[in-house]
Amino acid sequence: AKEKGKNNFQFFSDDMAFIASRKIALENELRRAIAKEEFILHYQPQIQAATGDIIGMEALIRWQTPAGKTISPGEFIPLAEETRLILPMGEWVLSTACKQAKLWHDSGYSQLKLAVNLSPLQFLDDELMSMIRQTLEKTGFPASSLELEITEGVAVDDAEKAISRMQKLRRLGVRIAIDDFGTGYSSLNYLKRFPLNHLKIAQPFVQDMASNPYDRALVEAMIFIAHSLDMSVVAEGVETEEQLALLKKLGCDEIQGYYYSRPLTADKFTHLLANGLHS
Ligand code: C2E
Ligand code: CA
Ligand code: CA
């Protein structure tokens, strides 16, 4: 039995070594990709529920390898966080998105707001405020059109620090959205203490609401609470007409999802602005 235990351990540790070396390989790939600028941003429209107008877009990163493969952020953002490579990557994202959104503003769509995701590590980084200030200055994009999406995870270690960081961002004039709402914990307690403008309902609630009355009730409650606290509500992951109709009925303010559009390249988004959603 002892022998077997030893073998098991051996097997386990080989397995770990394999995972670790794969991780190092991926980390090196990621460093190289940052240096070679192999990332691109896609933009997903956000639609005003009441009018059907495009009122903004969320920037979403993709990794395009030289071999022509597109790798989704779910596959590399966690490692980028772990290795802190998310910091230079996040700076690139903000600067690229602001430059692009400034072009759209200058070509007549000055009402568009830009939403950019911030990972917890970025949000808590000491250089965040100066990085944002410099990026806005350099690109000429107005702070009031920028919305930063954060998750409840930012408050796990130090809620006071997170709140003071949010207040600084608000003073800079940018808006703050809480992303994936309903998937974290202590949600209600945080909600009343965080200076938030926007609440984004997490996709699973939206996707199950048409078939599951509990999810529908939760979505209704989230919208009610957000409105009571003066926040507007975005539903994301909206894929069907039925989900859209329900969300409108429940008073949801903004819609994002494949029903209207998948995330698009900047060129395709420009085309969408000029031609509308249903052409
Ligand atoms: P997220 O911020 O919750 O972004 C929404 C995700 O849902 C995007 O996936 C989007 O393509 C997808 N989505 C939108 N509408 C629908 C729909 O109707 N149905 C379904 N099934 N999915 C929909 P994506 O682009 O793969 O991004 C995944 C996550 O990676 C994001 O989730 C975000 O947490 C992270 N991420 C993406 N870009 C960035 C970035 O620039 N910085 C950071 N820190 N994180 C990013
Ligand atoms: Ca987001
Ligand atoms: Ca989300």
Short mmCIF file of C-alpha atoms in Angstrom, two decimals, residues 37-43 60-64 70 76 92-93 96 265-266:
data_model
loop_
_atom_site.label_atom_id
_atom_site.label_comp_id
_atom_site.label_asym_id
_atom_site.label_seq_id
_atom_site.Cartn_x
_atom_site.Cartn_y
_atom_site.Cartn_z
CA GLU A 37 0.75 43.81 -29.91
CA GLU A 38 -1.20 40.75 -30.90
CA PHE A 39 -4.31 41.92 -29.06
CA ILE A 40 -7.34 43.55 -30.58
CA LEU A 41 -10.49 44.98 -29.11
CA HIS A 42 -14.01 44.14 -30.10
CA TYR A 43 -16.92 46.38 -29.19
CA LEU A 60 -13.66 43.33 -25.02
CA ILE A 61 -10.14 42.08 -25.61
CA ARG A 62 -9.16 39.22 -27.93
CA TRP A 63 -5.80 37.67 -28.63
CA GLN A 64 -5.02 37.09 -32.27
CA THR A 70 -8.45 34.05 -31.89
CA PHE A 76 -5.80 34.34 -20.72
CA TRP A 92 -3.19 49.11 -23.62
CA VAL A 93 -6.91 48.28 -23.52
CA THR A 96 -6.81 51.79 -27.46
CA THR A 265 -14.37 44.80 -34.74
CA ALA A 266 -14.01 48.59 -34.74
#
